CSV table of C-alpha atoms in Angstrom, one decimal:
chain,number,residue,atom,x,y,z
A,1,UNK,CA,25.9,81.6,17.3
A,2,UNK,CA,26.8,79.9,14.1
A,3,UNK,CA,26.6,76.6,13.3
A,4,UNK,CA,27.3,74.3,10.2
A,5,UNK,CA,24.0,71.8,9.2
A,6,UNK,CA,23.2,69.4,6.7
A,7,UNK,CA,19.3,68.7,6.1
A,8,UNK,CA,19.6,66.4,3.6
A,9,UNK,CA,22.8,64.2,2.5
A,10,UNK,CA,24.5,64.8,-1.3
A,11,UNK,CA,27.7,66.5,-2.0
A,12,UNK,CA,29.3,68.0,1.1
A,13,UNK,CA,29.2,71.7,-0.7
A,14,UNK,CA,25.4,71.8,-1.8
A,15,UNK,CA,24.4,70.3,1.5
A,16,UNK,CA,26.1,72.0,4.2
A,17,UNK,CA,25.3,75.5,5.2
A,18,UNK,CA,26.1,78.0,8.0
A,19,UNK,CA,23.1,78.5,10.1
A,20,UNK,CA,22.4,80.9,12.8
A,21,UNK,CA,21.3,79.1,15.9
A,22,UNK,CA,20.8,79.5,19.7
A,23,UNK,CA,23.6,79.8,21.9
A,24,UNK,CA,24.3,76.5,23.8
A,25,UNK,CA,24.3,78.1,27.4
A,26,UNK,CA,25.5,77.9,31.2
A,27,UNK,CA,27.1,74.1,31.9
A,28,UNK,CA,25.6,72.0,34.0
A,29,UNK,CA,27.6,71.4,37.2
A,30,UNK,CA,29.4,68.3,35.0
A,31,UNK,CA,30.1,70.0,31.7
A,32,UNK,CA,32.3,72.3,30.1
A,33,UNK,CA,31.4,75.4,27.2
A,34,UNK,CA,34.1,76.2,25.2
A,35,UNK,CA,34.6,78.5,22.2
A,36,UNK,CA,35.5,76.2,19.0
A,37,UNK,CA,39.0,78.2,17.5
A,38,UNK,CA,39.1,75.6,14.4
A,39,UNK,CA,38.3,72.1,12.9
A,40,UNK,CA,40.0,70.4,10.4
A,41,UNK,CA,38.1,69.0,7.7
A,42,UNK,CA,38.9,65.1,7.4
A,43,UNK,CA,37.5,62.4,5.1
A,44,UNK,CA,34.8,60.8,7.8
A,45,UNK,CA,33.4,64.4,7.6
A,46,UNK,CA,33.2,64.5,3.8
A,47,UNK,CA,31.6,60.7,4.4
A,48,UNK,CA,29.0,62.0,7.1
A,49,UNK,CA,28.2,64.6,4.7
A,50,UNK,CA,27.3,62.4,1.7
A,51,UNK,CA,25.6,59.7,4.1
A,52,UNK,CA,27.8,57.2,3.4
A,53,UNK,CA,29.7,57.5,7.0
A,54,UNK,CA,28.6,54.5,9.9
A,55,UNK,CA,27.1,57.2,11.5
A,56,UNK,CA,23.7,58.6,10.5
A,57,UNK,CA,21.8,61.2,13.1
A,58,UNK,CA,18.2,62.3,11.9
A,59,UNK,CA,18.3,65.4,10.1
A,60,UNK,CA,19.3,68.2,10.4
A,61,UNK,CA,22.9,67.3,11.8
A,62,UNK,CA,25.9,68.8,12.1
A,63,UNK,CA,29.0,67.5,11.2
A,64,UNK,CA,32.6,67.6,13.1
A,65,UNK,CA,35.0,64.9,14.3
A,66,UNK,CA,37.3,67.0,16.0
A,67,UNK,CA,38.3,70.4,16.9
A,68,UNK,CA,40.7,72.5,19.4
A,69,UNK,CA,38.8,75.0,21.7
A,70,UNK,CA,39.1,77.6,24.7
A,71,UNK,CA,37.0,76.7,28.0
A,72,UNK,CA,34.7,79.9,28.4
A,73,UNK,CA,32.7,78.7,31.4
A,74,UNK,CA,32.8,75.1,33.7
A,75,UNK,CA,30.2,73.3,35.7
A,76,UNK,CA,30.9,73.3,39.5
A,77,UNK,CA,31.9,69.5,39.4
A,78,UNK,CA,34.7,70.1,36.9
A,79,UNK,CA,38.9,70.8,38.0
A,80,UNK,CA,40.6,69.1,35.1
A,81,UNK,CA,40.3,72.5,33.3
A,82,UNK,CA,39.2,76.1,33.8
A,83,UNK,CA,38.5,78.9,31.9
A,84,UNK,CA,40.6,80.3,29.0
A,85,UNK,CA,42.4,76.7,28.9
A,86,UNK,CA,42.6,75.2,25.5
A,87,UNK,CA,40.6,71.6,24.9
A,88,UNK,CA,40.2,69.1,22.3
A,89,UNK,CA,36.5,67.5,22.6
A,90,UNK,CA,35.8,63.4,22.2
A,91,UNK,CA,32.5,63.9,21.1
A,92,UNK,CA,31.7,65.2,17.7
A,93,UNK,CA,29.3,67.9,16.3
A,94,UNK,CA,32.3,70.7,16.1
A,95,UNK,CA,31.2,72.5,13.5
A,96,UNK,CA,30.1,75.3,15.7
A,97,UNK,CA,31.5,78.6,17.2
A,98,UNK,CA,30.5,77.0,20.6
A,99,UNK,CA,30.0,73.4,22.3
A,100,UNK,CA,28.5,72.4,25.7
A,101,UNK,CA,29.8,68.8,26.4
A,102,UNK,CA,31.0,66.5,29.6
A,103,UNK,CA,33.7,67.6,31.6
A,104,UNK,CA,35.2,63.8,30.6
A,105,UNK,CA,34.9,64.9,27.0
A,106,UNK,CA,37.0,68.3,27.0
A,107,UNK,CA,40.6,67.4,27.4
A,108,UNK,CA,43.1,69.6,28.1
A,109,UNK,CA,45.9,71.0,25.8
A,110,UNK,CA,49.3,72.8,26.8
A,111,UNK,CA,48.7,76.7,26.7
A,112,UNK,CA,50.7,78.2,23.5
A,113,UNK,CA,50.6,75.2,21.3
A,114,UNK,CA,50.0,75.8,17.7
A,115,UNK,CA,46.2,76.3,17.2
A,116,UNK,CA,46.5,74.9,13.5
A,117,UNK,CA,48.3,71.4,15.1
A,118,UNK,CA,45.9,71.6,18.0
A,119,UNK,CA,43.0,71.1,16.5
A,120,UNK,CA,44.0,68.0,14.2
A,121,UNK,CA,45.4,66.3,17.6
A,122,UNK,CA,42.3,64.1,18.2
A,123,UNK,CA,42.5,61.6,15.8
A,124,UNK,CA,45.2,61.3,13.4
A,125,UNK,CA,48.1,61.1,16.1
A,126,UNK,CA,46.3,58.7,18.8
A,127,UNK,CA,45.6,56.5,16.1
A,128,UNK,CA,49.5,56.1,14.6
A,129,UNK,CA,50.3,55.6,18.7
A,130,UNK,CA,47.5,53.3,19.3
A,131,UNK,CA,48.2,50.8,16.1
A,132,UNK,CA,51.8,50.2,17.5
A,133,UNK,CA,51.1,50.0,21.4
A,134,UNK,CA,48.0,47.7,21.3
A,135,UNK,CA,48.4,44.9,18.7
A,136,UNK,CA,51.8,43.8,19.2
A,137,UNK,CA,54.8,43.6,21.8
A,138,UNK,CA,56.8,45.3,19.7
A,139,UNK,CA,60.7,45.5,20.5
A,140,UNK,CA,63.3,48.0,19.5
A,141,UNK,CA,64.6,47.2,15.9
A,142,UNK,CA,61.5,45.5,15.1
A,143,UNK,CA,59.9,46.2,11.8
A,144,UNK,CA,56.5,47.7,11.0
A,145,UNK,CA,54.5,47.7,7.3
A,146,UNK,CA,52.3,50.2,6.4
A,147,UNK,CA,50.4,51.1,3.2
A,148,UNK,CA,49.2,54.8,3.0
A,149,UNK,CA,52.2,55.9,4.5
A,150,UNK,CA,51.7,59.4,2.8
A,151,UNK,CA,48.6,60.1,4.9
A,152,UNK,CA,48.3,62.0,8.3
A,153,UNK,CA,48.5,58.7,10.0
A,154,UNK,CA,51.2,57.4,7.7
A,155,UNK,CA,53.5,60.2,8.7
A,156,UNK,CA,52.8,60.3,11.8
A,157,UNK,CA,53.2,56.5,12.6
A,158,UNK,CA,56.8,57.1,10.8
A,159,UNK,CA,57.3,59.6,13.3
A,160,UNK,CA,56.3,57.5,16.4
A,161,UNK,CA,57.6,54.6,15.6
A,162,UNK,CA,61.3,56.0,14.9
A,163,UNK,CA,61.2,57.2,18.5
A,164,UNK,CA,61.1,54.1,19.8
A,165,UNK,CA,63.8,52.5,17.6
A,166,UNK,CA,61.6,50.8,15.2
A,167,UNK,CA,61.8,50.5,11.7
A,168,UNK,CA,59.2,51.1,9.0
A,169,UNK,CA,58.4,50.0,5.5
A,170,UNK,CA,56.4,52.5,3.7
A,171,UNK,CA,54.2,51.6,0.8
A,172,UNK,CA,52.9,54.2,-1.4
A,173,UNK,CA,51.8,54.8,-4.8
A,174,UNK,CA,54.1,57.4,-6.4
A,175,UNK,CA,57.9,56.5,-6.1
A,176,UNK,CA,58.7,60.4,-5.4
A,177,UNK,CA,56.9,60.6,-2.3
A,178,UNK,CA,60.1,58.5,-1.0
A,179,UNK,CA,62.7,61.6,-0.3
A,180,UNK,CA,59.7,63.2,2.2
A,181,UNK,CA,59.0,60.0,4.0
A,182,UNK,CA,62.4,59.2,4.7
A,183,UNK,CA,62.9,62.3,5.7
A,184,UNK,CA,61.0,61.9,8.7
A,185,UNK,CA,62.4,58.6,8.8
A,186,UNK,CA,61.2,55.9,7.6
A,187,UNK,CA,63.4,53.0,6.5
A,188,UNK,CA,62.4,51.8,3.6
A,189,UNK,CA,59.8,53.2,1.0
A,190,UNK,CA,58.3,50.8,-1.5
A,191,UNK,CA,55.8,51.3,-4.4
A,192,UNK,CA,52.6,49.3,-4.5
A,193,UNK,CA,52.1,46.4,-6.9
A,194,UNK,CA,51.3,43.1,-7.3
A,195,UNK,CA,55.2,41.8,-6.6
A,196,UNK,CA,54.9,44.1,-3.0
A,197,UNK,CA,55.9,40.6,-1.0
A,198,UNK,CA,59.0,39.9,-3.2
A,199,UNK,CA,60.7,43.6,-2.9
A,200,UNK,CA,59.5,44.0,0.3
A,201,UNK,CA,61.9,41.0,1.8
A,202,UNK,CA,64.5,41.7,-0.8
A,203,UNK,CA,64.9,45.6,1.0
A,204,UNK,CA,64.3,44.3,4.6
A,205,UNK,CA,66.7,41.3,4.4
A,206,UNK,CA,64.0,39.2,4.6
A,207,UNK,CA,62.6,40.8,8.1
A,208,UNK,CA,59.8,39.0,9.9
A,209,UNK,CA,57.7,41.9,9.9
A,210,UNK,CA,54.9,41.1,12.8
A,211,UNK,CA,52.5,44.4,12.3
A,212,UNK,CA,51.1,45.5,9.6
A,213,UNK,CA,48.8,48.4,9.3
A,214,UNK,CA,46.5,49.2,6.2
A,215,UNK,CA,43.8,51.3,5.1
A,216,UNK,CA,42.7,50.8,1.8
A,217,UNK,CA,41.1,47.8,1.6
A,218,UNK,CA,40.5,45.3,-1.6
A,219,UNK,CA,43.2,43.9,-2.9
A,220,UNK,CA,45.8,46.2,-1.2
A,221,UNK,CA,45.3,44.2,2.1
A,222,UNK,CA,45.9,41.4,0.8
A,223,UNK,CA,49.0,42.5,-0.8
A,224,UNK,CA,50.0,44.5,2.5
A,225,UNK,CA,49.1,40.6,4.4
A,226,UNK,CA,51.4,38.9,2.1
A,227,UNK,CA,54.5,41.0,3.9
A,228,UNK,CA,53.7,40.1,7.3
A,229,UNK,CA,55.3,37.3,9.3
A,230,UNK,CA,53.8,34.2,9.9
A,231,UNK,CA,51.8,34.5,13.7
A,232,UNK,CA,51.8,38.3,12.8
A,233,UNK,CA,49.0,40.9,12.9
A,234,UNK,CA,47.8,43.1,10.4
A,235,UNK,CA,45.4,46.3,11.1
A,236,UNK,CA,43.0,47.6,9.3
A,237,UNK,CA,41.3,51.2,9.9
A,238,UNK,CA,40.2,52.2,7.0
A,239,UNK,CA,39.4,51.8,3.1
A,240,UNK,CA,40.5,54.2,0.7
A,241,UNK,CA,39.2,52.3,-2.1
A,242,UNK,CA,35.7,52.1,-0.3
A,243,UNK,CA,36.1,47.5,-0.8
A,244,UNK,CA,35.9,45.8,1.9
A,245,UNK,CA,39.5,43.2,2.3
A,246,UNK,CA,40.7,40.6,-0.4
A,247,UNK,CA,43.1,38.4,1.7
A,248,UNK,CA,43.8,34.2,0.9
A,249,UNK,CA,43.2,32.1,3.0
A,250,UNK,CA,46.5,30.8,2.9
A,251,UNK,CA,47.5,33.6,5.5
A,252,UNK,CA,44.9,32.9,7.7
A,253,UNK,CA,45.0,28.7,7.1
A,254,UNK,CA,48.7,28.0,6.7
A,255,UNK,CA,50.4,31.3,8.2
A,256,UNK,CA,48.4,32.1,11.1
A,257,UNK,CA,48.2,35.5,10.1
A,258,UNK,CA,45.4,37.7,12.3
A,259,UNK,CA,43.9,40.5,11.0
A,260,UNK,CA,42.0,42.7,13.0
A,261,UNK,CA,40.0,46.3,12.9
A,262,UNK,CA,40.9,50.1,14.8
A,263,UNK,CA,38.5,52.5,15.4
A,264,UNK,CA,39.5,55.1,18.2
A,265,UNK,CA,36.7,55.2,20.2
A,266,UNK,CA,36.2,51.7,21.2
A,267,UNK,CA,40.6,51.6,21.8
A,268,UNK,CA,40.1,55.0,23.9
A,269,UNK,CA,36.9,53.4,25.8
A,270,UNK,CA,39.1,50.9,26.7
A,271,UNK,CA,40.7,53.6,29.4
A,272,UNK,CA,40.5,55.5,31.8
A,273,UNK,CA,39.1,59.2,31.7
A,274,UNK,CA,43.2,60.3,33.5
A,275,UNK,CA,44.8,58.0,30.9
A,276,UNK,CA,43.0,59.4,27.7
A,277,UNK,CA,44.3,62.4,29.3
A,278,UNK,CA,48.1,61.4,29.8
A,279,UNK,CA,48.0,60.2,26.5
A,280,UNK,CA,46.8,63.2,25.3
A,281,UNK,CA,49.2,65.7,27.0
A,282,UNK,CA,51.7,63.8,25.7
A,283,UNK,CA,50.9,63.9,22.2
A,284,UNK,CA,50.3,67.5,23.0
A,285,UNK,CA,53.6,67.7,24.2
A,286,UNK,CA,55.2,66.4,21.0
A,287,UNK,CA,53.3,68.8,19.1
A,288,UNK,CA,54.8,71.8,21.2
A,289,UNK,CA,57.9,70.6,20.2
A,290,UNK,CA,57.5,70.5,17.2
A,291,UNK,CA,57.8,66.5,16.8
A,292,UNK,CA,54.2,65.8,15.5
A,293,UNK,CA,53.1,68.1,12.8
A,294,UNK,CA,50.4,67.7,9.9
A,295,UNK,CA,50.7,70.4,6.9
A,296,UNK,CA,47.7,72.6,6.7
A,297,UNK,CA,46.8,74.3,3.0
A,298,UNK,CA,44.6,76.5,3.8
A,299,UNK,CA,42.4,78.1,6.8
A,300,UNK,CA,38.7,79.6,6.0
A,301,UNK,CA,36.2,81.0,8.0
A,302,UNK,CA,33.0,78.9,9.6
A,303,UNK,CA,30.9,81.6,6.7
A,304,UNK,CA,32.8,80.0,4.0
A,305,UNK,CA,31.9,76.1,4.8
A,306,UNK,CA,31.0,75.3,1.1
A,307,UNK,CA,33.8,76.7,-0.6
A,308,UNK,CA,36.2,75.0,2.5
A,309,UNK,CA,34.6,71.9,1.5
A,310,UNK,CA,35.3,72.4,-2.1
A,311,UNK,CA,38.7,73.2,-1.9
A,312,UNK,CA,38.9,69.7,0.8
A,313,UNK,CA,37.8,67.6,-1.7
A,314,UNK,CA,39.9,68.8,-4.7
A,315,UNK,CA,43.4,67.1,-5.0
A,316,UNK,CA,46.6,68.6,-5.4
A,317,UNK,CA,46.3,70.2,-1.8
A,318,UNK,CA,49.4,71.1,0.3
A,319,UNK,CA,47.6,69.7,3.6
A,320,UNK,CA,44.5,70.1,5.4
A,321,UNK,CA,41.9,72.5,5.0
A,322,UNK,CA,40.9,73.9,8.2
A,323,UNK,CA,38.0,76.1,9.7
A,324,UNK,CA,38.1,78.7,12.3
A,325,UNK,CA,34.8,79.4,13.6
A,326,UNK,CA,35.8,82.9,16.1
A,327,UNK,CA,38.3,84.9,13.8
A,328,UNK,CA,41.6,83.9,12.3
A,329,UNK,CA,44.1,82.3,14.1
């Protein structure tokens, strides 16, 4: 079977390659073998590639945060899923026409939904869900901050948080990303700068705004810190800008303001195996309907991983650049 590896870290196209390697085999009585239909490549994969990602396997490793897949074969221990179902995977090392994981690990999809959504499902939209559910009691009407708000997440959080009646501020850093973003409904859209705490009351009315979520670290979260309420919570999962936070202490000393990290993993280990799995067909749900969507730009075959990862890291795209490891989709 195929498989992408990296021997040595550098820039994602010079390092990766498409290797021909043994077929993963029969599960054990507790795992699953599915046939990986596409992965997305996201910006932790780009990171893994040049080394600069938290995680760091010995060489050679293959990359892969995510990825949507059809069960070929399961162990005799496993009934969540059966043959020809359609998975996501909580473990990573997708890049590969085939995976042999835990039955806990595979987690079931609805049949028919779009292979192109499916496979960005992992990550993106548990984390917008996650960041309002588990910070905050957050009421209807309630307002949310969030920088990045062009992003996967950004959109997605939008989208999540409008279902349940609350409202959004939206920072970005081009003023005609605005029209989109309200489309999918955000309330207010506001351009980054040094003044961000100013406009940012003057549009909301002066709103205590109790959760704040940021990922671009430096300066930015401390701008994005100076908007929340006093007692409130801000979240950071990520840095854009690669710095780690500038906030004052005036937040933490005289506003009581908590900031706090997200990573997926340690919020998902948090559950059980059936609730990772609720939340999952939901979100899987949403997608079917056509609720949660992420644009993709363009699909390539697993053969064509350097010029994929090209074409990933250039700007200018239209959305995601995906792989599909078994055929088009």
């Amino acid at each position: 079977m195929k498989q992408v590896l990296i021997e040595r870290y550098g820039t994602p196209w010079e390092v990766a390659r498409c290797a021909e390697v043994a077929d993963v085999g029969a599960p054990a009585a507790d795992e699953v073998v599915f046939d990986v239909l596409a992965f997305p490549i996201n910006p932790a994969d780009m990171w893994f590639c040049r080394g600069s990602y938290r995680l760091k396997p010995p060489l050679p490793a293959t990359p892969g945060a995510e990825c949507v897949g059809r069960v070929a074969a399961v162990g005799s221990a496993v009934s969540h899923v059966k043959p020809g179902d359609l998975v996501i995977n909580l473990q990573r090392e997708n890049w590969a026409q085939r995976r042999r994981v835990k039955g806990d690990d595979a987690i079931p999809l609805p049949a028919g939904i779009d292979l192109r959504q499916a496979a960005m499902v992992r990550i993106n939209p548990p984390t917008a869900l996650l960041m309002l559910s588990d910070f905050v009691d957050l009421a209807p009407g309630d307002w949310v901050i969030q920088n990045v708000a062009n992003s996967a997440v950004g959109r997605l959080l939008i989208v999540l948080a409008r279902q349940r009646g609350l409202r959004t501020v939206n920072v970005v850093r081009r003023a005609e990303l605005a029209g989109e973003l309200k489309a999918l409904g955000a309330d207010v859209v506001v351009v980054d700068g040094d003044d961000l705490a100013q406009r940012v009351a003057q549009a909301t009315g002066d709103a205590r705004i109790m959760l704040g979520v940021e990922a671009i670290g430096g300066a930015a979260t401390g701008r994005l810190v100076d908007c929340v309420a006093t007692d409130g919570t801000a979240v950071h999962y990520g840095s854009m800008s690669g710095e780690d936070p500038r906030i004052t202490r005036n937040n933490f000393i005289y506003r009581g303001v908590k900031v706090t990290g997200f990573m997926l993993g340690r919020f998902l280990a948090r559950r059980s195996a059936e609730q990772i799995r609720t939340i999952y067909a939901d979100l899987g749900r949403q997608v079917m309907a056509g609720t949660l969507s992420a644009p993709v730009d363009t699909v390539y075959p697993i053969d064509k991983i350097k010029d994929a990862l090209a074409h990933a890291d250039k700007g200018g795209r239209n959305g995601k650049i995906l792989v599909s490891p078994n055929g088009a989709i």
